[in-house]
Amino acid sequence: MLSNKKFNKFISDYKHAWVFLYAFIYIPWFLYLEKKITVTTNFDIIHCKLDDLIPFCEVFVIPYILWFAYVAIFLALFFFLSKDEFYKITAYMFIGMTICLFIYTIYPNGHDLRLSEFPRENIFTHLVSLFYDNDTCTNVLPSIHSFNSLVIMIAVFKSNVLRKYRYYSTLCSFCTITTILIMLSTVFIKQHSILDMVAAIVLSLVMYPFIYVINYTKIDEDSIDILEQEI
């Protein structure tokens, strides 16, 4: 058992876990939208001609499923390695997810891309069928699957902590390939329109300077200097 001293140190070292309280905002909001916006309600159909040219490919359900582990593993990695970089990736991810929920709320949307019958029967189509049964075809633009994958890739590329490790370049390559596969999976198993993916890319680009370009510490210091001069 941990002594009081070790326990207090553990709490002090990892008190940034408070960020995960965001789940109490995101999950109820998302479930509410999933229940409110269904195939029986009015919502805008997200569809473009390119969607019709993309074939259904059930094997892409594998990277689609791996997204859950991909997000969890890298959030845990930053959580234990760097509090500052953990705050950056979670700010990037959670603010973006909140923007997505806000868009779903004021602009109900969905798609009509799902297959009524699969061209083949195998373990992969069975997995896709499970997603179809448990996840509605609404609340799709922007794609949170695509957005979170991009956030992880960008966070790894911008990480000063991970850059010190021997296999950093390999990790960057892994994240790039994984992110691309996850984004492609959303359209190949007909969970999203290509427009959902594009919207996720745009959102990540718009948010990027607010997370990694603007020096908020410098802004605070300048504000303090101005206040001191006025005083």
mmCIF file of N, CA and C in Angstrom, residues 2-103:
data_model
loop_
_atom_site.group_PDB
_atom_site.id
_atom_site.type_symbol
_atom_site.label_atom_id
_atom_site.label_comp_id
_atom_site.label_asym_id
_atom_site.label_seq_id
_atom_site.Cartn_x
_atom_site.Cartn_y
_atom_site.Cartn_z
ATOM 1 N N LEU A 2 0.334 2.318 -0.621
ATOM 2 C CA LEU A 2 1.079 3.570 -0.669
ATOM 3 C C LEU A 2 1.025 4.285 0.678
ATOM 4 N N SER A 3 2.169 4.819 1.093
ATOM 5 C CA SER A 3 2.187 5.632 2.301
ATOM 6 C C SER A 3 1.513 6.961 2.000
ATOM 7 N N ASN A 4 1.158 7.686 3.065
ATOM 8 C CA ASN A 4 0.512 8.982 2.877
ATOM 9 C C ASN A 4 1.389 9.941 2.082
ATOM 10 N N LYS A 5 2.710 9.866 2.333
ATOM 11 C CA LYS A 5 3.643 10.750 1.640
ATOM 12 C C LYS A 5 3.674 10.437 0.149
ATOM 13 N N LYS A 6 3.750 9.144 -0.176
ATOM 14 C CA LYS A 6 3.788 8.741 -1.582
ATOM 15 C C LYS A 6 2.456 9.034 -2.265
ATOM 16 N N PHE A 7 1.369 8.823 -1.542
ATOM 17 C CA PHE A 7 0.047 9.085 -2.102
ATOM 18 C C PHE A 7 -0.123 10.570 -2.398
ATOM 19 N N ASN A 8 0.310 11.413 -1.461
ATOM 20 C CA ASN A 8 0.211 12.859 -1.657
ATOM 21 C C ASN A 8 1.072 13.323 -2.829
ATOM 22 N N LYS A 9 2.245 12.691 -2.973
ATOM 23 C CA LYS A 9 3.118 13.030 -4.098
ATOM 24 C C LYS A 9 2.468 12.616 -5.418
ATOM 25 N N PHE A 10 1.844 11.435 -5.400
ATOM 26 C CA PHE A 10 1.170 10.946 -6.607
ATOM 27 C C PHE A 10 0.059 11.908 -7.015
ATOM 28 N N ILE A 11 -0.738 12.345 -6.038
ATOM 29 C CA ILE A 11 -1.828 13.281 -6.313
ATOM 30 C C ILE A 11 -1.281 14.607 -6.831
ATOM 31 N N SER A 12 -0.175 15.060 -6.214
ATOM 32 C CA SER A 12 0.431 16.321 -6.634
ATOM 33 C C SER A 12 0.983 16.235 -8.054
ATOM 34 N N ASP A 13 1.625 15.090 -8.376
ATOM 35 C CA ASP A 13 2.248 14.920 -9.686
ATOM 36 C C ASP A 13 1.210 14.786 -10.807
ATOM 37 N N TYR A 14 0.065 14.224 -10.482
ATOM 38 C CA TYR A 14 -0.923 13.925 -11.525
ATOM 39 C C TYR A 14 -2.272 14.603 -11.289
ATOM 40 N N LYS A 15 -2.234 15.754 -10.649
ATOM 41 C CA LYS A 15 -3.482 16.474 -10.399
ATOM 42 C C LYS A 15 -4.102 17.023 -11.687
ATOM 43 N N HIS A 16 -3.318 17.019 -12.786
ATOM 44 C CA HIS A 16 -3.874 17.461 -14.063
ATOM 45 C C HIS A 16 -4.909 16.478 -14.612
ATOM 46 N N ALA A 17 -5.155 15.400 -13.864
ATOM 47 C CA ALA A 17 -6.199 14.447 -14.260
ATOM 48 C C ALA A 17 -7.584 15.085 -14.207
ATOM 49 N N TRP A 18 -7.691 16.245 -13.535
ATOM 50 C CA TRP A 18 -8.986 16.931 -13.456
ATOM 51 C C TRP A 18 -9.554 17.199 -14.853
ATOM 52 N N VAL A 19 -8.687 17.268 -15.844
ATOM 53 C CA VAL A 19 -9.130 17.554 -17.211
ATOM 54 C C VAL A 19 -10.131 16.498 -17.702
ATOM 55 N N PHE A 20 -9.962 15.271 -17.227
ATOM 56 C CA PHE A 20 -10.840 14.189 -17.680
ATOM 57 C C PHE A 20 -12.279 14.357 -17.192
ATOM 58 N N LEU A 21 -12.507 15.326 -16.307
ATOM 59 C CA LEU A 21 -13.880 15.624 -15.894
ATOM 60 C C LEU A 21 -14.715 16.112 -17.080
ATOM 61 N N TYR A 22 -14.029 16.456 -18.158
ATOM 62 C CA TYR A 22 -14.728 16.858 -19.382
ATOM 63 C C TYR A 22 -15.705 15.783 -19.844
ATOM 64 N N ALA A 23 -15.418 14.534 -19.502
ATOM 65 C CA ALA A 23 -16.301 13.435 -19.893
ATOM 66 C C ALA A 23 -17.725 13.652 -19.389
ATOM 67 N N PHE A 24 -17.856 14.334 -18.239
ATOM 68 C CA PHE A 24 -19.178 14.588 -17.666
ATOM 69 C C PHE A 24 -19.932 15.672 -18.436
ATOM 70 N N ILE A 25 -19.225 16.373 -19.312
ATOM 71 C CA ILE A 25 -19.874 17.327 -20.217
ATOM 72 C C ILE A 25 -20.145 16.668 -21.560
ATOM 73 N N TYR A 26 -19.107 16.022 -22.092
ATOM 74 C CA TYR A 26 -19.189 15.473 -23.443
ATOM 75 C C TYR A 26 -20.181 14.316 -23.559
ATOM 76 N N ILE A 27 -20.088 13.337 -22.687
ATOM 77 C CA ILE A 27 -20.907 12.122 -22.824
ATOM 78 C C ILE A 27 -22.407 12.417 -22.733
ATOM 79 N N PRO A 28 -22.883 13.139 -21.698
ATOM 80 C CA PRO A 28 -24.324 13.431 -21.657
ATOM 81 C C PRO A 28 -24.802 14.243 -22.859
ATOM 82 N N TRP A 29 -23.997 15.219 -23.276
ATOM 83 C CA TRP A 29 -24.361 16.069 -24.418
ATOM 84 C C TRP A 29 -24.453 15.231 -25.692
ATOM 85 N N PHE A 30 -23.439 14.381 -25.919
ATOM 86 C CA PHE A 30 -23.419 13.542 -27.116
ATOM 87 C C PHE A 30 -24.589 12.558 -27.118
ATOM 88 N N LEU A 31 -24.845 11.907 -25.985
ATOM 89 C CA LEU A 31 -25.946 10.944 -25.899
ATOM 90 C C LEU A 31 -27.297 11.634 -26.106
ATOM 91 N N TYR A 32 -27.406 12.848 -25.589
ATOM 92 C CA TYR A 32 -28.639 13.615 -25.790
ATOM 93 C C TYR A 32 -28.868 13.867 -27.281
ATOM 94 N N LEU A 33 -27.819 14.278 -27.983
ATOM 95 C CA LEU A 33 -27.939 14.547 -29.405
ATOM 96 C C LEU A 33 -28.234 13.279 -30.200
ATOM 97 N N GLU A 34 -27.600 12.170 -29.801
ATOM 98 C CA GLU A 34 -27.842 10.896 -30.476
ATOM 99 C C GLU A 34 -29.300 10.463 -30.320
ATOM 100 N N LYS A 35 -29.888 10.772 -29.182
ATOM 101 C CA LYS A 35 -31.285 10.404 -28.920
ATOM 102 C C LYS A 35 -32.247 11.373 -29.589
ATOM 103 N N LYS A 36 -31.868 12.660 -29.598
ATOM 104 C CA LYS A 36 -32.753 13.687 -30.138
ATOM 105 C C LYS A 36 -32.757 13.695 -31.658
ATOM 106 N N ILE A 37 -31.550 13.596 -32.260
ATOM 107 C CA ILE A 37 -31.432 13.677 -33.717
ATOM 108 C C ILE A 37 -31.304 12.263 -34.269
ATOM 109 N N THR A 38 -32.392 11.732 -34.776
ATOM 110 C CA THR A 38 -32.407 10.364 -35.300
ATOM 111 C C THR A 38 -32.905 10.387 -36.737
ATOM 112 N N VAL A 39 -32.995 9.202 -37.327
ATOM 113 C CA VAL A 39 -33.449 9.108 -38.722
ATOM 114 C C VAL A 39 -34.902 9.534 -38.868
ATOM 115 N N THR A 40 -35.630 9.643 -37.767
ATOM 116 C CA THR A 40 -37.039 10.038 -37.832
ATOM 117 C C THR A 40 -37.223 11.543 -37.675
ATOM 118 N N THR A 41 -36.127 12.273 -37.410
ATOM 119 C CA THR A 41 -36.228 13.725 -37.240
ATOM 120 C C THR A 41 -35.638 14.425 -38.462
ATOM 121 N N ASN A 42 -35.897 15.702 -38.548
ATOM 122 C CA ASN A 42 -35.378 16.476 -39.678
ATOM 123 C C ASN A 42 -33.926 16.852 -39.442
ATOM 124 N N PHE A 43 -33.078 16.537 -40.394
ATOM 125 C CA PHE A 43 -31.682 16.969 -40.347
ATOM 126 C C PHE A 43 -31.160 17.097 -41.771
ATOM 127 N N ASP A 44 -30.150 17.906 -41.954
ATOM 128 C CA ASP A 44 -29.557 18.086 -43.273
ATOM 129 C C ASP A 44 -28.716 16.871 -43.644
ATOM 130 N N ILE A 45 -28.890 16.412 -44.874
ATOM 131 C CA ILE A 45 -28.109 15.283 -45.371
ATOM 132 C C ILE A 45 -26.756 15.786 -45.873
ATOM 133 N N ILE A 46 -25.687 15.208 -45.323
ATOM 134 C CA ILE A 46 -24.328 15.531 -45.769
ATOM 135 C C ILE A 46 -23.936 14.519 -46.835
ATOM 136 N N HIS A 47 -23.789 15.000 -48.056
ATOM 137 C CA HIS A 47 -23.540 14.085 -49.181
ATOM 138 C C HIS A 47 -22.913 14.873 -50.323
ATOM 139 N N CYS A 48 -21.956 14.254 -50.993
ATOM 140 C CA CYS A 48 -21.386 14.858 -52.201
ATOM 141 C C CYS A 48 -21.160 13.741 -53.221
ATOM 142 N N LYS A 49 -20.902 14.129 -54.457
ATOM 143 C CA LYS A 49 -20.744 13.140 -55.530
ATOM 144 C C LYS A 49 -19.586 12.192 -55.282
ATOM 145 N N LEU A 50 -18.541 12.708 -54.637
ATOM 146 C CA LEU A 50 -17.372 11.876 -54.373
ATOM 147 C C LEU A 50 -17.726 10.707 -53.450
ATOM 148 N N ASP A 51 -18.694 10.901 -52.567
ATOM 149 C CA ASP A 51 -19.113 9.820 -51.676
ATOM 150 C C ASP A 51 -19.589 8.599 -52.460
ATOM 151 N N ASP A 52 -20.251 8.851 -53.583
ATOM 152 C CA ASP A 52 -20.797 7.760 -54.387
ATOM 153 C C ASP A 52 -19.704 7.003 -55.138
ATOM 154 N N LEU A 53 -18.534 7.637 -55.276
ATOM 155 C CA LEU A 53 -17.433 6.983 -55.989
ATOM 156 C C LEU A 53 -16.545 6.160 -55.052
ATOM 157 N N ILE A 54 -16.715 6.376 -53.750
ATOM 158 C CA ILE A 54 -15.903 5.649 -52.768
ATOM 159 C C ILE A 54 -16.560 4.301 -52.489
ATOM 160 N N PRO A 55 -15.875 3.200 -52.763
ATOM 161 C CA PRO A 55 -16.485 1.876 -52.560
ATOM 162 C C PRO A 55 -16.560 1.514 -51.080
ATOM 163 N N PHE A 56 -17.504 0.657 -50.765
ATOM 164 C CA PHE A 56 -17.583 0.108 -49.411
ATOM 165 C C PHE A 56 -16.470 -0.928 -49.257
ATOM 166 N N CYS A 57 -15.669 -0.779 -48.208
ATOM 167 C CA CYS A 57 -14.561 -1.710 -47.964
ATOM 168 C C CYS A 57 -14.535 -2.040 -46.475
ATOM 169 N N GLU A 58 -15.106 -3.170 -46.130
ATOM 170 C CA GLU A 58 -15.337 -3.509 -44.728
ATOM 171 C C GLU A 58 -14.074 -3.704 -43.907
ATOM 172 N N VAL A 59 -12.946 -4.011 -44.545
ATOM 173 C CA VAL A 59 -11.714 -4.244 -43.799
ATOM 174 C C VAL A 59 -11.267 -2.976 -43.062
ATOM 175 N N PHE A 60 -11.728 -1.825 -43.533
ATOM 176 C CA PHE A 60 -11.365 -0.558 -42.883
ATOM 177 C C PHE A 60 -12.030 -0.395 -41.522
ATOM 178 N N VAL A 61 -12.885 -1.337 -41.146
ATOM 179 C CA VAL A 61 -13.459 -1.283 -39.805
ATOM 180 C C VAL A 61 -12.370 -1.487 -38.749
ATOM 181 N N ILE A 62 -11.261 -2.114 -39.141
ATOM 182 C CA ILE A 62 -10.163 -2.347 -38.187
ATOM 183 C C ILE A 62 -9.530 -1.030 -37.736
ATOM 184 N N PRO A 63 -9.060 -0.167 -38.652
ATOM 185 C CA PRO A 63 -8.535 1.129 -38.173
ATOM 186 C C PRO A 63 -9.616 1.980 -37.514
ATOM 187 N N TYR A 64 -10.865 1.808 -37.922
ATOM 188 C CA TYR A 64 -11.948 2.558 -37.283
ATOM 189 C C TYR A 64 -12.061 2.175 -35.812
ATOM 190 N N ILE A 65 -11.954 0.892 -35.517
ATOM 191 C CA ILE A 65 -12.006 0.406 -34.131
ATOM 192 C C ILE A 65 -10.743 0.804 -33.376
ATOM 193 N N LEU A 66 -9.598 0.744 -34.048
ATOM 194 C CA LEU A 66 -8.326 1.068 -33.400
ATOM 195 C C LEU A 66 -8.265 2.519 -32.938
ATOM 196 N N TRP A 67 -9.125 3.361 -33.484
ATOM 197 C CA TRP A 67 -9.180 4.763 -33.063
ATOM 198 C C TRP A 67 -9.362 4.887 -31.556
ATOM 199 N N PHE A 68 -10.176 4.040 -30.964
ATOM 200 C CA PHE A 68 -10.451 4.125 -29.534
ATOM 201 C C PHE A 68 -9.168 3.911 -28.720
ATOM 202 N N ALA A 69 -8.380 2.911 -29.107
ATOM 203 C CA ALA A 69 -7.114 2.650 -28.422
ATOM 204 C C ALA A 69 -6.094 3.737 -28.750
ATOM 205 N N TYR A 70 -6.093 4.198 -29.975
ATOM 206 C CA TYR A 70 -5.166 5.234 -30.433
ATOM 207 C C TYR A 70 -5.300 6.499 -29.584
ATOM 208 N N VAL A 71 -6.525 6.934 -29.378
ATOM 209 C CA VAL A 71 -6.775 8.133 -28.577
ATOM 210 C C VAL A 71 -6.393 7.890 -27.117
ATOM 211 N N ALA A 72 -6.824 6.777 -26.564
ATOM 212 C CA ALA A 72 -6.576 6.487 -25.146
ATOM 213 C C ALA A 72 -5.083 6.366 -24.844
ATOM 214 N N ILE A 73 -4.355 5.665 -25.696
ATOM 215 C CA ILE A 73 -2.927 5.431 -25.465
ATOM 216 C C ILE A 73 -2.137 6.739 -25.500
ATOM 217 N N PHE A 74 -2.423 7.586 -26.478
ATOM 218 C CA PHE A 74 -1.639 8.821 -26.593
ATOM 219 C C PHE A 74 -2.033 9.856 -25.554
ATOM 220 N N LEU A 75 -3.278 9.869 -25.137
ATOM 221 C CA LEU A 75 -3.644 10.744 -24.034
ATOM 222 C C LEU A 75 -2.915 10.305 -22.765
ATOM 223 N N ALA A 76 -2.844 8.993 -22.538
ATOM 224 C CA ALA A 76 -2.132 8.470 -21.366
ATOM 225 C C ALA A 76 -0.637 8.767 -21.461
ATOM 226 N N LEU A 77 -0.092 8.658 -22.667
ATOM 227 C CA LEU A 77 1.335 8.912 -22.872
ATOM 228 C C LEU A 77 1.685 10.353 -22.499
ATOM 229 N N PHE A 78 0.927 11.298 -22.997
ATOM 230 C CA PHE A 78 1.181 12.701 -22.662
ATOM 231 C C PHE A 78 0.869 12.989 -21.200
ATOM 232 N N PHE A 79 -0.127 12.320 -20.648
ATOM 233 C CA PHE A 79 -0.499 12.518 -19.254
ATOM 234 C C PHE A 79 0.674 12.210 -18.328
ATOM 235 N N PHE A 80 1.397 11.125 -18.606
ATOM 236 C CA PHE A 80 2.497 10.706 -17.737
ATOM 237 C C PHE A 80 3.833 11.350 -18.091
ATOM 238 N N LEU A 81 4.012 11.773 -19.345
ATOM 239 C CA LEU A 81 5.311 12.299 -19.756
ATOM 240 C C LEU A 81 5.451 13.814 -19.600
ATOM 241 N N SER A 82 4.364 14.551 -19.838
ATOM 242 C CA SER A 82 4.482 16.017 -19.811
ATOM 243 C C SER A 82 3.135 16.662 -19.502
ATOM 244 N N LYS A 83 3.056 17.324 -18.365
ATOM 245 C CA LYS A 83 1.811 17.993 -17.996
ATOM 246 C C LYS A 83 1.491 19.116 -18.981
ATOM 247 N N ASP A 84 2.503 19.890 -19.381
ATOM 248 C CA ASP A 84 2.272 21.003 -20.299
ATOM 249 C C ASP A 84 1.749 20.524 -21.650
ATOM 250 N N GLU A 85 2.367 19.475 -22.187
ATOM 251 C CA GLU A 85 1.931 18.969 -23.481
ATOM 252 C C GLU A 85 0.598 18.236 -23.371
ATOM 253 N N PHE A 86 0.335 17.651 -22.211
ATOM 254 C CA PHE A 86 -0.966 17.031 -21.964
ATOM 255 C C PHE A 86 -2.057 18.095 -21.992
ATOM 256 N N TYR A 87 -1.802 19.237 -21.361
ATOM 257 C CA TYR A 87 -2.786 20.322 -21.371
ATOM 258 C C TYR A 87 -3.033 20.821 -22.799
ATOM 259 N N LYS A 88 -1.995 20.851 -23.607
ATOM 260 C CA LYS A 88 -2.149 21.326 -24.982
ATOM 261 C C LYS A 88 -2.999 20.372 -25.815
ATOM 262 N N ILE A 89 -2.675 19.071 -25.727
ATOM 263 C CA ILE A 89 -3.420 18.109 -26.552
ATOM 264 C C ILE A 89 -4.871 18.002 -26.100
ATOM 265 N N THR A 90 -5.110 18.073 -24.788
ATOM 266 C CA THR A 90 -6.493 17.974 -24.310
ATOM 267 C C THR A 90 -7.277 19.252 -24.611
ATOM 268 N N ALA A 91 -6.615 20.394 -24.540
ATOM 269 C CA ALA A 91 -7.289 21.642 -24.923
ATOM 270 C C ALA A 91 -7.674 21.587 -26.400
ATOM 271 N N TYR A 92 -6.728 21.156 -27.217
ATOM 272 C CA TYR A 92 -6.949 21.020 -28.659
ATOM 273 C C TYR A 92 -8.124 20.069 -28.924
ATOM 274 N N MET A 93 -8.063 18.908 -28.295
ATOM 275 C CA MET A 93 -9.045 17.858 -28.539
ATOM 276 C C MET A 93 -10.416 18.199 -27.953
ATOM 277 N N PHE A 94 -10.443 18.596 -26.686
ATOM 278 C CA PHE A 94 -11.721 18.781 -26.002
ATOM 279 C C PHE A 94 -12.462 20.036 -26.453
ATOM 280 N N ILE A 95 -11.722 21.117 -26.721
ATOM 281 C CA ILE A 95 -12.374 22.310 -27.259
ATOM 282 C C ILE A 95 -12.933 22.008 -28.647
ATOM 283 N N GLY A 96 -12.161 21.280 -29.449
ATOM 284 C CA GLY A 96 -12.627 20.894 -30.779
ATOM 285 C C GLY A 96 -13.861 20.013 -30.724
ATOM 286 N N MET A 97 -13.872 19.057 -29.799
ATOM 287 C CA MET A 97 -15.036 18.184 -29.643
ATOM 288 C C MET A 97 -16.260 18.978 -29.196
ATOM 289 N N THR A 98 -16.044 19.970 -28.345
ATOM 290 C CA THR A 98 -17.152 20.823 -27.906
ATOM 291 C C THR A 98 -17.704 21.633 -29.074
ATOM 292 N N ILE A 99 -16.810 22.124 -29.928
ATOM 293 C CA ILE A 99 -17.243 22.845 -31.130
ATOM 294 C C ILE A 99 -18.078 21.922 -32.016
ATOM 295 N N CYS A 100 -17.638 20.669 -32.148
ATOM 296 C CA CYS A 100 -18.393 19.692 -32.942
ATOM 297 C C CYS A 100 -19.795 19.504 -32.372
ATOM 298 N N LEU A 101 -19.886 19.334 -31.056
ATOM 299 C CA LEU A 101 -21.195 19.150 -30.420
ATOM 300 C C LEU A 101 -22.072 20.382 -30.608
ATOM 301 N N PHE A 102 -21.452 21.551 -30.524
ATOM 302 C CA PHE A 102 -22.200 22.791 -30.720
ATOM 303 C C PHE A 102 -22.748 22.864 -32.141
ATOM 304 N N ILE A 103 -21.932 22.454 -33.115
ATOM 305 C CA ILE A 103 -22.379 22.436 -34.515
ATOM 306 C C ILE A 103 -23.531 21.450 -34.686
#
